[in-house]
Every structure is written in C-alpha cells, then in structure tokens.
C-alpha cells in the first residue's frame, strides 16, 4: 500500500518524539527497553549527518561597546570568511541583505517537523545566525529555536545531539547559548532543577553532573544580581527535607575531595539561607527530624551525630546574630517534648 509523504513525515516526527522522551531515562542494561532505546539512539547517530564544514565554529559572544564603530567592517569580513564556496548562493545573498534569522529559518524549511540536526542546512543556518548576531545581538539561533520548540523540548534535542560525535560540537555551542539565554531571562532555578530531573532521587543528586551545571547557574545568577540572592536551599528543600539533604551531604563528604567540596557548598548554602530567613533553632530542630521521640534524640546526642553538631553550630550562630532571641538546647528540647519528657531523657542519660 502506498504511503503519502505526509504519512512519512508523521512517522519521522513520532519516532523523534519517542527518542526525546527517552533521553534522560536510564533503562536497564538488558531487556527489551534497553534494546529499543539503544536502537533509536543509534539510528539518530547514523541519521544525524549534516552537510557542513568539518570545523563547526562554536558560538561567539558579541564584541564590547568599544568595538561598535568597527562592526560594519568586521561584519563584511565575516560574510566573506564564514561561508565557503560550497555554501548555497542564496544563503550568502541573504546574509548580505541582512535577512532575519527567523526568515532564513523558514526559508530553509527548518520549521518543518523533524529532528533539526538531520537537516543538511541546519549547521549553516546556525553559522548564519551567529554571524548576523554580531551586528544584531537580539537575533540568535537559540532564540529562534526556543520559539519553535520551547525550552524543554529544545534542551532534550540538544542533549540528544551531544551523544553523536558528528553533532556534538554544534550541540555544545547551542547548549552554552541556551544557558546564557536562561541567565539573561532569569529563568527560575526551580524550573531548571526539574528540567534536569534532579528532583527524582536525593541519594544520587550530588553525583549528577547536571547538578554541578545547576549550581553554576545559581552562582552566575547571584553574580549578575548580587542584591537579590538566590539560594540553592530554596529549590532543593521543595523536594527533599532538611534531614534528607544533610544526611546526603554528610555521606558525600566521604567520597573524595571533589564530592566533599560540593557537599560543603550545599551545606553552607543551607546554613546561610536559614540564617538569612530568620529560621529559629526550634524550626531547624524539627526540620532535621529531632522532634520525634526523646529516645531518638538521646541516641543522636550520645552518638554525637553530624546532624546534631550541625544543629548546635546553627543555634550558636543564630544566637550570635540575634542576641534578643537567644535560646538554648534545653529550651528547644523542652519546647519539643515538655518538662517531663526532657527530665526522663536526662535520667536515662545518667543511667546509661
């Protein structure tokens, strides 16, 4: 039975959507799902070829204000140097005419359903956008692609392209530009936390390379907006309790210097965010899971656990910063368990 071209495009697009869904999944190494996912990725690896120069230029930032007067000269040079003899004459002509990135995107039919890295003109179009953005910074490949796919879908497309050595370099350049766009737009760190799927498993969060990328984004956001600090804590504790978070960091500190540095960074952020938000020692005490039973509290006190030491450090720093709100361990214990509960706990401790 003959299939129409439209039917063929539908199947290609459907296959692409399925593969994108599988990008961040971690299927078992054996079994049907792993075979299916691997087959799709391998097909895209073979299909992910585009007719472009071997050396794909990474995205470049626009020059500073001091170079504005020279832009016209540099732009003409770039028109001559970026595109080779193999580049379609139309593309060179459009660049000289300064046609918008969006218009050329449509002219090259890149707005059609399908995997963009498969299109033989995609790499050349990205170069076109990079070149034009030198003179017109608001025109960029990433802004056009975001309008077409949306943040989440575009992110997954780029991650898929990074897995193919033929498209990896181009994908890394686009990934960098996407991060810059998020930073410019002050994209909520919580949105990225979920996009990177860091909210799925607390035990593996600090080991995830995407977590490092996420913390760097928060750092860059704070560097750009120092008067409006963004705390990692605000996002992380939407998904994990204080108790789970600090247990995780204490374990991670034993996994090597690099892991220890990241765990310490997360702890410091937690510590400072709570102090900044005027969270009382009692509230932190409850958040760390100490307010359940006196027996459990006695165990962590006697064992000198990392969590109880962290809480004591927090209480001392809170008292130093807030002399009119000073509190003590006994006051916090009593507020949690009452006089009788604390008395019984102390009696048990003496007997032990």
JSON list of N, CA and C in Angstrom, two decimals, residues 11 39 49 52 62 69 77 92 95 123 135 144 163 181 187 209 239 256 261 267-268 284 347 350:
[
{"chain": "A", "resi": 11, "resn": "UNK", "atom": "N", "xyz": [5.53, 9.83, 10.65]},
{"chain": "A", "resi": 11, "resn": "UNK", "atom": "CA", "xyz": [6.27, 8.73, 11.29]},
{"chain": "A", "resi": 11, "resn": "UNK", "atom": "C", "xyz": [7.63, 9.21, 11.79]},
{"chain": "A", "resi": 39, "resn": "UNK", "atom": "N", "xyz": [18.55, 1.24, 19.99]},
{"chain": "A", "resi": 39, "resn": "UNK", "atom": "CA", "xyz": [18.31, 1.21, 18.55]},
{"chain": "A", "resi": 39, "resn": "UNK", "atom": "C", "xyz": [17.94, 2.59, 18.04]},
{"chain": "A", "resi": 49, "resn": "UNK", "atom": "N", "xyz": [23.63, 13.35, 10.31]},
{"chain": "A", "resi": 49, "resn": "UNK", "atom": "CA", "xyz": [24.69, 13.90, 9.46]},
{"chain": "A", "resi": 49, "resn": "UNK", "atom": "C", "xyz": [24.16, 15.17, 8.80]},
{"chain": "A", "resi": 52, "resn": "UNK", "atom": "N", "xyz": [28.04, 20.19, 6.31]},
{"chain": "A", "resi": 52, "resn": "UNK", "atom": "CA", "xyz": [28.64, 21.42, 6.81]},
{"chain": "A", "resi": 52, "resn": "UNK", "atom": "C", "xyz": [30.14, 21.24, 6.82]},
{"chain": "A", "resi": 62, "resn": "UNK", "atom": "N", "xyz": [29.14, 38.62, 21.38]},
{"chain": "A", "resi": 62, "resn": "UNK", "atom": "CA", "xyz": [29.22, 39.87, 20.63]},
{"chain": "A", "resi": 62, "resn": "UNK", "atom": "C", "xyz": [30.31, 40.74, 21.21]},
{"chain": "A", "resi": 69, "resn": "UNK", "atom": "N", "xyz": [32.05, 50.80, 16.49]},
{"chain": "A", "resi": 69, "resn": "UNK", "atom": "CA", "xyz": [32.32, 51.52, 15.26]},
{"chain": "A", "resi": 69, "resn": "UNK", "atom": "C", "xyz": [32.95, 50.63, 14.20]},
{"chain": "A", "resi": 77, "resn": "UNK", "atom": "N", "xyz": [33.73, 41.27, 6.64]},
{"chain": "A", "resi": 77, "resn": "UNK", "atom": "CA", "xyz": [34.76, 40.24, 6.66]},
{"chain": "A", "resi": 77, "resn": "UNK", "atom": "C", "xyz": [34.17, 38.88, 6.99]},
{"chain": "A", "resi": 92, "resn": "UNK", "atom": "N", "xyz": [24.39, 33.20, 1.18]},
{"chain": "A", "resi": 92, "resn": "UNK", "atom": "CA", "xyz": [25.33, 34.32, 1.16]},
{"chain": "A", "resi": 92, "resn": "UNK", "atom": "C", "xyz": [24.61, 35.63, 0.83]},
{"chain": "A", "resi": 95, "resn": "UNK", "atom": "N", "xyz": [22.56, 36.85, 3.76]},
{"chain": "A", "resi": 95, "resn": "UNK", "atom": "CA", "xyz": [23.40, 37.45, 4.80]},
{"chain": "A", "resi": 95, "resn": "UNK", "atom": "C", "xyz": [23.78, 38.88, 4.43]},
{"chain": "A", "resi": 123, "resn": "UNK", "atom": "N", "xyz": [23.43, 23.34, 10.28]},
{"chain": "A", "resi": 123, "resn": "UNK", "atom": "CA", "xyz": [24.71, 23.88, 10.75]},
{"chain": "A", "resi": 123, "resn": "UNK", "atom": "C", "xyz": [25.02, 25.21, 10.07]},
{"chain": "A", "resi": 135, "resn": "UNK", "atom": "N", "xyz": [26.13, 41.81, 14.53]},
{"chain": "A", "resi": 135, "resn": "UNK", "atom": "CA", "xyz": [25.60, 43.15, 14.24]},
{"chain": "A", "resi": 135, "resn": "UNK", "atom": "C", "xyz": [24.24, 43.37, 14.90]},
{"chain": "A", "resi": 144, "resn": "UNK", "atom": "N", "xyz": [15.43, 31.71, 18.17]},
{"chain": "A", "resi": 144, "resn": "UNK", "atom": "CA", "xyz": [14.52, 31.17, 17.14]},
{"chain": "A", "resi": 144, "resn": "UNK", "atom": "C", "xyz": [14.13, 29.74, 17.47]},
{"chain": "A", "resi": 163, "resn": "UNK", "atom": "N", "xyz": [25.19, 13.39, 22.02]},
{"chain": "A", "resi": 163, "resn": "UNK", "atom": "CA", "xyz": [25.57, 11.98, 22.07]},
{"chain": "A", "resi": 163, "resn": "UNK", "atom": "C", "xyz": [26.12, 11.48, 20.73]},
{"chain": "A", "resi": 181, "resn": "UNK", "atom": "N", "xyz": [20.96, 32.37, 27.62]},
{"chain": "A", "resi": 181, "resn": "UNK", "atom": "CA", "xyz": [19.62, 32.93, 27.46]},
{"chain": "A", "resi": 181, "resn": "UNK", "atom": "C", "xyz": [18.82, 32.78, 28.74]},
{"chain": "A", "resi": 187, "resn": "UNK", "atom": "N", "xyz": [15.71, 32.79, 34.36]},
{"chain": "A", "resi": 187, "resn": "UNK", "atom": "CA", "xyz": [14.86, 31.60, 34.46]},
{"chain": "A", "resi": 187, "resn": "UNK", "atom": "C", "xyz": [14.95, 31.04, 35.88]},
{"chain": "A", "resi": 209, "resn": "UNK", "atom": "N", "xyz": [26.10, 15.03, 37.20]},
{"chain": "A", "resi": 209, "resn": "UNK", "atom": "CA", "xyz": [26.85, 16.12, 36.56]},
{"chain": "A", "resi": 209, "resn": "UNK", "atom": "C", "xyz": [25.94, 17.33, 36.29]},
{"chain": "A", "resi": 239, "resn": "UNK", "atom": "N", "xyz": [11.84, 19.59, 47.45]},
{"chain": "A", "resi": 239, "resn": "UNK", "atom": "CA", "xyz": [11.77, 18.18, 47.09]},
{"chain": "A", "resi": 239, "resn": "UNK", "atom": "C", "xyz": [12.37, 17.25, 48.14]},
{"chain": "A", "resi": 256, "resn": "UNK", "atom": "N", "xyz": [35.54, 11.58, 48.44]},
{"chain": "A", "resi": 256, "resn": "UNK", "atom": "CA", "xyz": [36.63, 12.24, 47.72]},
{"chain": "A", "resi": 256, "resn": "UNK", "atom": "C", "xyz": [36.55, 13.75, 47.83]},
{"chain": "A", "resi": 261, "resn": "UNK", "atom": "N", "xyz": [33.83, 18.93, 48.42]},
{"chain": "A", "resi": 261, "resn": "UNK", "atom": "CA", "xyz": [33.70, 20.37, 48.14]},
{"chain": "A", "resi": 261, "resn": "UNK", "atom": "C", "xyz": [32.27, 20.73, 47.76]},
{"chain": "A", "resi": 267, "resn": "UNK", "atom": "N", "xyz": [25.86, 22.52, 51.97]},
{"chain": "A", "resi": 267, "resn": "UNK", "atom": "CA", "xyz": [25.62, 22.73, 53.41]},
{"chain": "A", "resi": 267, "resn": "UNK", "atom": "C", "xyz": [25.72, 24.20, 53.78]},
{"chain": "A", "resi": 268, "resn": "UNK", "atom": "N", "xyz": [26.75, 24.87, 53.26]},
{"chain": "A", "resi": 268, "resn": "UNK", "atom": "CA", "xyz": [26.92, 26.29, 53.57]},
{"chain": "A", "resi": 268, "resn": "UNK", "atom": "C", "xyz": [25.74, 27.12, 53.07]},
{"chain": "A", "resi": 284, "resn": "UNK", "atom": "N", "xyz": [14.53, 24.61, 62.88]},
{"chain": "A", "resi": 284, "resn": "UNK", "atom": "CA", "xyz": [15.57, 23.79, 62.25]},
{"chain": "A", "resi": 284, "resn": "UNK", "atom": "C", "xyz": [15.65, 22.43, 62.94]},
{"chain": "A", "resi": 347, "resn": "UNK", "atom": "N", "xyz": [17.37, 11.59, 82.85]},
{"chain": "A", "resi": 347, "resn": "UNK", "atom": "CA", "xyz": [17.52, 10.47, 83.80]},
{"chain": "A", "resi": 347, "resn": "UNK", "atom": "C", "xyz": [18.07, 9.24, 83.08]},
{"chain": "A", "resi": 350, "resn": "UNK", "atom": "N", "xyz": [21.75, 9.64, 82.43]},
{"chain": "A", "resi": 350, "resn": "UNK", "atom": "CA", "xyz": [22.58, 9.42, 83.62]},
{"chain": "A", "resi": 350, "resn": "UNK", "atom": "C", "xyz": [22.76, 7.94, 83.91]}
]
